[in-house]
PDB file of C-alpha atoms and ligand atoms in Angstrom:
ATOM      1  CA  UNK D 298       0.000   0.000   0.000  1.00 45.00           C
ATOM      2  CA  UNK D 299       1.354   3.547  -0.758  1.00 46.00           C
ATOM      3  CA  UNK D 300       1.793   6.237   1.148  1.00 42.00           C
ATOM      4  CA  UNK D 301      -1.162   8.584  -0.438  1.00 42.00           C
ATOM      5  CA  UNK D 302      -3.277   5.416   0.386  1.00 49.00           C
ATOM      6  CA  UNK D 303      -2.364   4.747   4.114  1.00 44.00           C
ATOM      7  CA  UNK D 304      -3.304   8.753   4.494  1.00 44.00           C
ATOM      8  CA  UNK D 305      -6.706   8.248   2.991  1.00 50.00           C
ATOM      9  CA  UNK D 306      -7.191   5.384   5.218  1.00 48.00           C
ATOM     10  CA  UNK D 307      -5.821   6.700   8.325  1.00 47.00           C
ATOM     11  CA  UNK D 308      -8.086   8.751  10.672  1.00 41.00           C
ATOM     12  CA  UNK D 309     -10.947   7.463  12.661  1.00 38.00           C
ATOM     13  CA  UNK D 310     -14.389   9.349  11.535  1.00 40.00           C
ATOM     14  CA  UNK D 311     -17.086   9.864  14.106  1.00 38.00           C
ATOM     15  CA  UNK D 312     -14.733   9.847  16.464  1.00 34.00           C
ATOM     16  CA  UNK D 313     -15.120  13.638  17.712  1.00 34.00           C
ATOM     17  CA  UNK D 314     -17.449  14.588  20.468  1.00 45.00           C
ATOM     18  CA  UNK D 315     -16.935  18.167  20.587  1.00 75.00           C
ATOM     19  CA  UNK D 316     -19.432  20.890  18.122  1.00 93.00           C
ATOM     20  CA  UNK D 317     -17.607  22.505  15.385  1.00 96.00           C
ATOM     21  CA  UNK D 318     -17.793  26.584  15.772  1.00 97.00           C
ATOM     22  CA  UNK D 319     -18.909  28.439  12.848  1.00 98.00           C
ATOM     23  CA  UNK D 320     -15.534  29.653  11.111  1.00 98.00           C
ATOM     24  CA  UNK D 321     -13.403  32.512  12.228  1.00 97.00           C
ATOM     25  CA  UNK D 322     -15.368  32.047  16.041  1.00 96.00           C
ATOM     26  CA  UNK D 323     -11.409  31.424  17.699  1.00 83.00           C
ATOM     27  CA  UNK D 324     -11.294  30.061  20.869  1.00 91.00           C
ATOM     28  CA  UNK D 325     -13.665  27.981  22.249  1.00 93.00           C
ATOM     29  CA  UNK D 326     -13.945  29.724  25.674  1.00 94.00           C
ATOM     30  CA  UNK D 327     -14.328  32.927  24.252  1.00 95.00           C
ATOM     31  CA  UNK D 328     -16.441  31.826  21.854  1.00 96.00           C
ATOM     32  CA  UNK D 329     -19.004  30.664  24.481  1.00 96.00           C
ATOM     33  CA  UNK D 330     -18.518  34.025  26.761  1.00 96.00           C
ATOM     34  CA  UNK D 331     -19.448  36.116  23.524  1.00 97.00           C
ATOM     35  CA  UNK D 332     -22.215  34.284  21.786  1.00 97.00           C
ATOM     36  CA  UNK D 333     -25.185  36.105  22.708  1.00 98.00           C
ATOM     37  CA  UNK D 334     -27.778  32.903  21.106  1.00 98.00           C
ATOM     38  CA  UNK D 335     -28.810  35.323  19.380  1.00 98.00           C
ATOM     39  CA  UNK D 336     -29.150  32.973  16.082  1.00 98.00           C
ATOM     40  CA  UNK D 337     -28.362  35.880  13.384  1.00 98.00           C
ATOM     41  CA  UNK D 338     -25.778  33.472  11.950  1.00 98.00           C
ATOM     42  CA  UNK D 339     -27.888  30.630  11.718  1.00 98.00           C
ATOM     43  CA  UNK D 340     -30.052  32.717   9.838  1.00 98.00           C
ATOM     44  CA  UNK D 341     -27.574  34.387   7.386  1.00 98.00           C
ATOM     45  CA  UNK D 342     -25.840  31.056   6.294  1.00 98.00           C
ATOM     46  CA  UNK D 343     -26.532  30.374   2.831  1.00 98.00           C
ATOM     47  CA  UNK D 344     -25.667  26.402   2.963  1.00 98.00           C
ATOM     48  CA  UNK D 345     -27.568  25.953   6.101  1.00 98.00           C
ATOM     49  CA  UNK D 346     -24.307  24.560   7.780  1.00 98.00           C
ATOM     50  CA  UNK D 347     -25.095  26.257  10.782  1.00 98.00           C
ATOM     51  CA  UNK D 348     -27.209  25.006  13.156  1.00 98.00           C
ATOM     52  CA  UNK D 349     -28.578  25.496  17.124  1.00 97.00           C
ATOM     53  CA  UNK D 350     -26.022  23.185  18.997  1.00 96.00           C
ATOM     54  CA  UNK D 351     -26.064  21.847  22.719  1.00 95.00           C
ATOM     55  CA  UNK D 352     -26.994  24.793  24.900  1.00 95.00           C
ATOM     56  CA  UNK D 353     -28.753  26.609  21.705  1.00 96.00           C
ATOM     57  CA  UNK D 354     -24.947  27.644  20.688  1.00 97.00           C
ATOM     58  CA  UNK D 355     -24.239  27.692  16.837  1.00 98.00           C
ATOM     59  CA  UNK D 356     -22.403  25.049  15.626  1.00 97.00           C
ATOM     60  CA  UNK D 357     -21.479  23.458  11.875  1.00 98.00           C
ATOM     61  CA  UNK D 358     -23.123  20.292  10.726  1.00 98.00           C
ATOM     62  CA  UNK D 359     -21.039  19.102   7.477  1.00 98.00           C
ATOM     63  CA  UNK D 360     -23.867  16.105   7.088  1.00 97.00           C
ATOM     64  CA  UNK D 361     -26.139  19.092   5.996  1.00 95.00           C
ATOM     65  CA  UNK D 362     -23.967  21.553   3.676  1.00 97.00           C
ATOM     66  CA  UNK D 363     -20.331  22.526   3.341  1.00 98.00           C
ATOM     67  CA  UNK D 364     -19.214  26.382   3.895  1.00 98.00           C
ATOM     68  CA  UNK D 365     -18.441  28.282   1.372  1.00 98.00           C
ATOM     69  CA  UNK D 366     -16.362  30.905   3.581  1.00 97.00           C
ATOM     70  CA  UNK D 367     -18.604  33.691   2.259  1.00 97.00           C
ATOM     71  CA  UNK D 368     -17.998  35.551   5.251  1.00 96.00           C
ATOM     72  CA  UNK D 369     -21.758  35.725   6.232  1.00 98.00           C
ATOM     73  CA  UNK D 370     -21.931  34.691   9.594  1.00 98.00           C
ATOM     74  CA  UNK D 371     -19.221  36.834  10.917  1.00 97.00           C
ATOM     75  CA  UNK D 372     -21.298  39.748   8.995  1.00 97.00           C
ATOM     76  CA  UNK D 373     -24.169  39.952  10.977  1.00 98.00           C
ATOM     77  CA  UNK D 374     -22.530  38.778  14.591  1.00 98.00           C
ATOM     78  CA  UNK D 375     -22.336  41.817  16.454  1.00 97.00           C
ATOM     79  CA  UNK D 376     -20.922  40.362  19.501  1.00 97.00           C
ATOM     80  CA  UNK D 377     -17.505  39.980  18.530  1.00 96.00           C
ATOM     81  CA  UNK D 378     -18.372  35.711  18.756  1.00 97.00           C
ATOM     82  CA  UNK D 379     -17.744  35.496  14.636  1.00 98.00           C
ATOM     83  CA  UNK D 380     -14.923  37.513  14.311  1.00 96.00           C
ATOM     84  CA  UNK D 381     -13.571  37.464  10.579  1.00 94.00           C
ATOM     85  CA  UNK D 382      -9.918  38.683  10.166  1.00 86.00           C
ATOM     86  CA  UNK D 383      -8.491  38.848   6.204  1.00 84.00           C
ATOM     87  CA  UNK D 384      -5.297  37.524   7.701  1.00 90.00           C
ATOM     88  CA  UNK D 385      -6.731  34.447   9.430  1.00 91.00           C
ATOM     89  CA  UNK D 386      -7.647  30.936   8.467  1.00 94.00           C
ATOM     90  CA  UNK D 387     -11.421  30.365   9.358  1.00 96.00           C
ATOM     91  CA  UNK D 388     -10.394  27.033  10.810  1.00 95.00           C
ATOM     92  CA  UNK D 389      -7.925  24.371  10.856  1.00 95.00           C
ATOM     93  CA  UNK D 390     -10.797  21.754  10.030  1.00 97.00           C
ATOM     94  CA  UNK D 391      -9.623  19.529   7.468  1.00 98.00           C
ATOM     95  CA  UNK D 392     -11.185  16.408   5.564  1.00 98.00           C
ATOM     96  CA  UNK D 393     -10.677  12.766   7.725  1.00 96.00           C
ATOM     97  CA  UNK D 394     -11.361   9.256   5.716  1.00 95.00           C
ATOM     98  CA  UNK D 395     -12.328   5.976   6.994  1.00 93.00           C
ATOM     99  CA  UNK D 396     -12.185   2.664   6.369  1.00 93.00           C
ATOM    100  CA  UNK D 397     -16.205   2.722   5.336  1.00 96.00           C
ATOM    101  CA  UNK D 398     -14.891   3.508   1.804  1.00 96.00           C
ATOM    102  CA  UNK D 399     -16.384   1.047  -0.783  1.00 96.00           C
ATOM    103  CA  UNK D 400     -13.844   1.756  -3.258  1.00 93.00           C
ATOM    104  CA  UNK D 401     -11.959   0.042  -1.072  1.00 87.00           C
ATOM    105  CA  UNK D 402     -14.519  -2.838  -1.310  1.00 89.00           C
ATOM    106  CA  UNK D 403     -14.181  -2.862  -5.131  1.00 90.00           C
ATOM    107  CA  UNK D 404     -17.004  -0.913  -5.830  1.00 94.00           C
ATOM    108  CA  UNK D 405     -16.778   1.924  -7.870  1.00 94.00           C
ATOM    109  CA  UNK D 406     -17.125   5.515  -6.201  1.00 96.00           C
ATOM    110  CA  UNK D 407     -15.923   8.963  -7.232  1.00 96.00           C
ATOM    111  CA  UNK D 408     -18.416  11.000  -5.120  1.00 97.00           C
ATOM    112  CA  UNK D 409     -15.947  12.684  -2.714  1.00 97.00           C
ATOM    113  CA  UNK D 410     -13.364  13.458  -5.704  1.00 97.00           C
ATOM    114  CA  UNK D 411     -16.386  15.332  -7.255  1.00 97.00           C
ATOM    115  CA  UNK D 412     -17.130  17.253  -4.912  1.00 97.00           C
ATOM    116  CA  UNK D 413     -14.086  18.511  -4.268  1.00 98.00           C
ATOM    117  CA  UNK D 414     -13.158  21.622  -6.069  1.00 97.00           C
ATOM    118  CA  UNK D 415      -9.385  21.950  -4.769  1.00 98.00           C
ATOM    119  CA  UNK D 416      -8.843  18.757  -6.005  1.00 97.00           C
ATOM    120  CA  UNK D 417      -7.477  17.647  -2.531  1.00 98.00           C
ATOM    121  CA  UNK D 418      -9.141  13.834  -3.409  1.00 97.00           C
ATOM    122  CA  UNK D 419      -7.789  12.133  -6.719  1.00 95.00           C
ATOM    123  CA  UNK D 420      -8.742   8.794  -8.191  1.00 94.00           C
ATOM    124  CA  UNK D 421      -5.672   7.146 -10.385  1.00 85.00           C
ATOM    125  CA  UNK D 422      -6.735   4.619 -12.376  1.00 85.00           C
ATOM    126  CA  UNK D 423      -5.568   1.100 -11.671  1.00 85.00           C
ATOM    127  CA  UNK D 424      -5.047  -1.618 -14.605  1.00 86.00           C
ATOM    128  CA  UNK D 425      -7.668  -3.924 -14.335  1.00 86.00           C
ATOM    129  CA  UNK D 426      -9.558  -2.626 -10.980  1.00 88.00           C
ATOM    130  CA  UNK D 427     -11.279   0.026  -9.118  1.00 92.00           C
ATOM    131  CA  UNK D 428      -9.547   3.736  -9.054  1.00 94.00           C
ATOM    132  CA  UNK D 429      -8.748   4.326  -5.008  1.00 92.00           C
ATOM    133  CA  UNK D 430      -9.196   7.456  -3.630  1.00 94.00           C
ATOM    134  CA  UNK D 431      -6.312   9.793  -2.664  1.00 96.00           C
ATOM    135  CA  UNK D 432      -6.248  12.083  -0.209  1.00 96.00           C
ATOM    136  CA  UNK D 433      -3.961  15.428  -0.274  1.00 97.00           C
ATOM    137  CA  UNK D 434      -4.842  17.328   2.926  1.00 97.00           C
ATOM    138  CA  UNK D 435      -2.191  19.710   1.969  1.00 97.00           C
ATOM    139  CA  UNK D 436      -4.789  20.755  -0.715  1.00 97.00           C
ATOM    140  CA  UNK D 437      -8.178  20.659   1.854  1.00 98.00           C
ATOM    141  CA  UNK D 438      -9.311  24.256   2.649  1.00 98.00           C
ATOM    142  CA  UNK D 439     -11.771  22.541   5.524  1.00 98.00           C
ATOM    143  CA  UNK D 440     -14.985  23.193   3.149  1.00 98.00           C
ATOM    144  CA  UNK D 441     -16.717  19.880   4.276  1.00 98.00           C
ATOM    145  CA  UNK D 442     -18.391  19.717   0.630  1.00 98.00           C
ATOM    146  CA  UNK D 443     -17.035  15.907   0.390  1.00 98.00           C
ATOM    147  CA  UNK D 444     -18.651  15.189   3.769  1.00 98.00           C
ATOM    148  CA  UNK D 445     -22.304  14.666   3.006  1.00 98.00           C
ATOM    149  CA  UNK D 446     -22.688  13.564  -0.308  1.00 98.00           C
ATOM    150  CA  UNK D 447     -20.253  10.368   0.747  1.00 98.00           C
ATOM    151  CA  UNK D 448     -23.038   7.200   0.403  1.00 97.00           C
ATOM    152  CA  UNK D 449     -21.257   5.430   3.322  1.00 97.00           C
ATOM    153  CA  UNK D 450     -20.782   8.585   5.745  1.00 97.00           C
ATOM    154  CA  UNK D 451     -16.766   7.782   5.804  1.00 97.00           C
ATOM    155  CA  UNK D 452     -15.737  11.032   5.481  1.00 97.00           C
ATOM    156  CA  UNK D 453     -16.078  13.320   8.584  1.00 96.00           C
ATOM    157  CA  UNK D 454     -14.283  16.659   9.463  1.00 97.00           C
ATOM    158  CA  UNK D 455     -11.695  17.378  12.275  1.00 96.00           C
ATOM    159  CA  UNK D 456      -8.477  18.747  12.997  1.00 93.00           C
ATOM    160  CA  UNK D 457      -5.525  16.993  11.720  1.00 91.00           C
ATOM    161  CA  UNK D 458      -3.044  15.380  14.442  1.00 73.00           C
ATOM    162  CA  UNK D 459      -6.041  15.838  16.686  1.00 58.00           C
ATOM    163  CA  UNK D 460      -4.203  18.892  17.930  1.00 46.00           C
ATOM    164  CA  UNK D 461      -7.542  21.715  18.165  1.00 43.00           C
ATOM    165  CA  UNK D 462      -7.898  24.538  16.526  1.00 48.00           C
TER     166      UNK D 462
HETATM  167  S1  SF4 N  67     -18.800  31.429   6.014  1.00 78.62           S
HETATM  168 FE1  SF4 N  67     -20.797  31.438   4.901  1.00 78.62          FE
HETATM  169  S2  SF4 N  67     -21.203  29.251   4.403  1.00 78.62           S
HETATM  170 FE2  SF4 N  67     -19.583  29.282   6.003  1.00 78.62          FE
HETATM  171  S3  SF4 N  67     -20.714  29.073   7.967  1.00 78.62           S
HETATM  172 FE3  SF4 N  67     -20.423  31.303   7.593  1.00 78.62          FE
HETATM  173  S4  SF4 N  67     -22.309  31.970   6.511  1.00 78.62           S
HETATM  174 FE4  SF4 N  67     -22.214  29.686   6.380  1.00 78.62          FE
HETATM  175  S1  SF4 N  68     -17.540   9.269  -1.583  1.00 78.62           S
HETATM  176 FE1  SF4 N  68     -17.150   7.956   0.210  1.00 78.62          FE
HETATM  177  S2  SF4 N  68     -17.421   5.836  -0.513  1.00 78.62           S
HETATM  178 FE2  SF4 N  68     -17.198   7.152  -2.351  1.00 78.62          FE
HETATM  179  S3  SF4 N  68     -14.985   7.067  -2.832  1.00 78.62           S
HETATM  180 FE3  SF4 N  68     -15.304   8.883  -1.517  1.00 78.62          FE
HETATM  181  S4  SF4 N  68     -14.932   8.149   0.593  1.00 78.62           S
HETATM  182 FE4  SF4 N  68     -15.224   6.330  -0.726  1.00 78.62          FE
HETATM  183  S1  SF4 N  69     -13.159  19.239   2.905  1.00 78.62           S
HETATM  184 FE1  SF4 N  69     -13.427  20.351   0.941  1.00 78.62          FE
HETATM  185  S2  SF4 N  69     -11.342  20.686   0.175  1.00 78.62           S
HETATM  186 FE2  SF4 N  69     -11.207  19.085   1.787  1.00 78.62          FE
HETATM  187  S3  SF4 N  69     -11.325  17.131   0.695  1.00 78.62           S
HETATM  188 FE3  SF4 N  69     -13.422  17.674   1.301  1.00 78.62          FE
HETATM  189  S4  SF4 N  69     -14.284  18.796  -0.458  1.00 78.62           S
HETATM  190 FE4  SF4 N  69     -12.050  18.741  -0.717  1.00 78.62          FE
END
């Protein structure tokens, strides 16, 4: 097995109790002492990704929509919870595959490559077999588009080296 493939199957989906802040939100703690519930980014997000977590707290759900890092949510918080800075990576969420894969299984699947508009999941062909998927997180931006359209759910979000944000 290569290297590109042991990457695609490393990682352990599902695996991640914690809620996901909408991007740009920083620190957890602060996040939480800021958020006024008011919902006005709920509201504003275009995909839908955000949603009315534990405590009524936004957070992202990537099995509904991806984000598109339009900038929306941090628009219309006023309390400083969403704050957007042009110098600062909304998150350092990044794509995480399974083993749930069925092209792994032999059946063919290019959903998650498809999805993916920076190209960060590849399918070479293989003589005679079923294209595997390839995973370059170097190339993830964190979108979660792959996420729901996956038919198996084997592709979750997190942060890589399970370090935080
Ligand atoms: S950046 Fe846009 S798509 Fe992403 S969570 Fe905020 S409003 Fe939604
Ligand atoms: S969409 Fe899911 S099942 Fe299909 S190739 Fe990608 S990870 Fe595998
Ligand atoms: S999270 Fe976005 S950029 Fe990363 S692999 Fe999935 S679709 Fe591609």
């Amino acid at each position: 097995m290569d290297a590109a493939r042991r990457g695609f199957l490393r990682g352990r989906p599902r695996d991640i109790a914690s809620e996901f802040r909408p991007p740009w939100a920083g620190d957890e703690h602060d996040f939480i002492r800021l958020c006024t519930r008011c919902d006005a980014c709920i509201e504003a997000c275009p995909t839908k990704l955000i949603k009315a977590g534990g405590g009524g707290y936004p957070s992202v759900d990537f099995s509904r929509a991806e984000c598109t890092f339009c900038g929306e949510c941090a628009r219309v918080c006023d309390s400083g919870a969403i704050a957007r800075r042009q110098d600062a990576a909304p998150w350092g969420l990044r794509a995480r595959f399974g083993a749930a894969c069925i092209a792994a299984k032999g059946v063919e699947c290019r959903i998650c490559g498809e999805s993916c508009e920076a190209g960060a999941v590849r399918f070479r062909p293989v003589l005679g077999g079923i294209s595997q998927p390839e995973f370059e997180i170097e190339r993830c931006t964190g979108c979660g588009a792959c996420v729901a359209p996956c038919p198996v759910t084997a592709i979750a979000m997190g942060y890589p080296m399970e370090s935080g944000r």
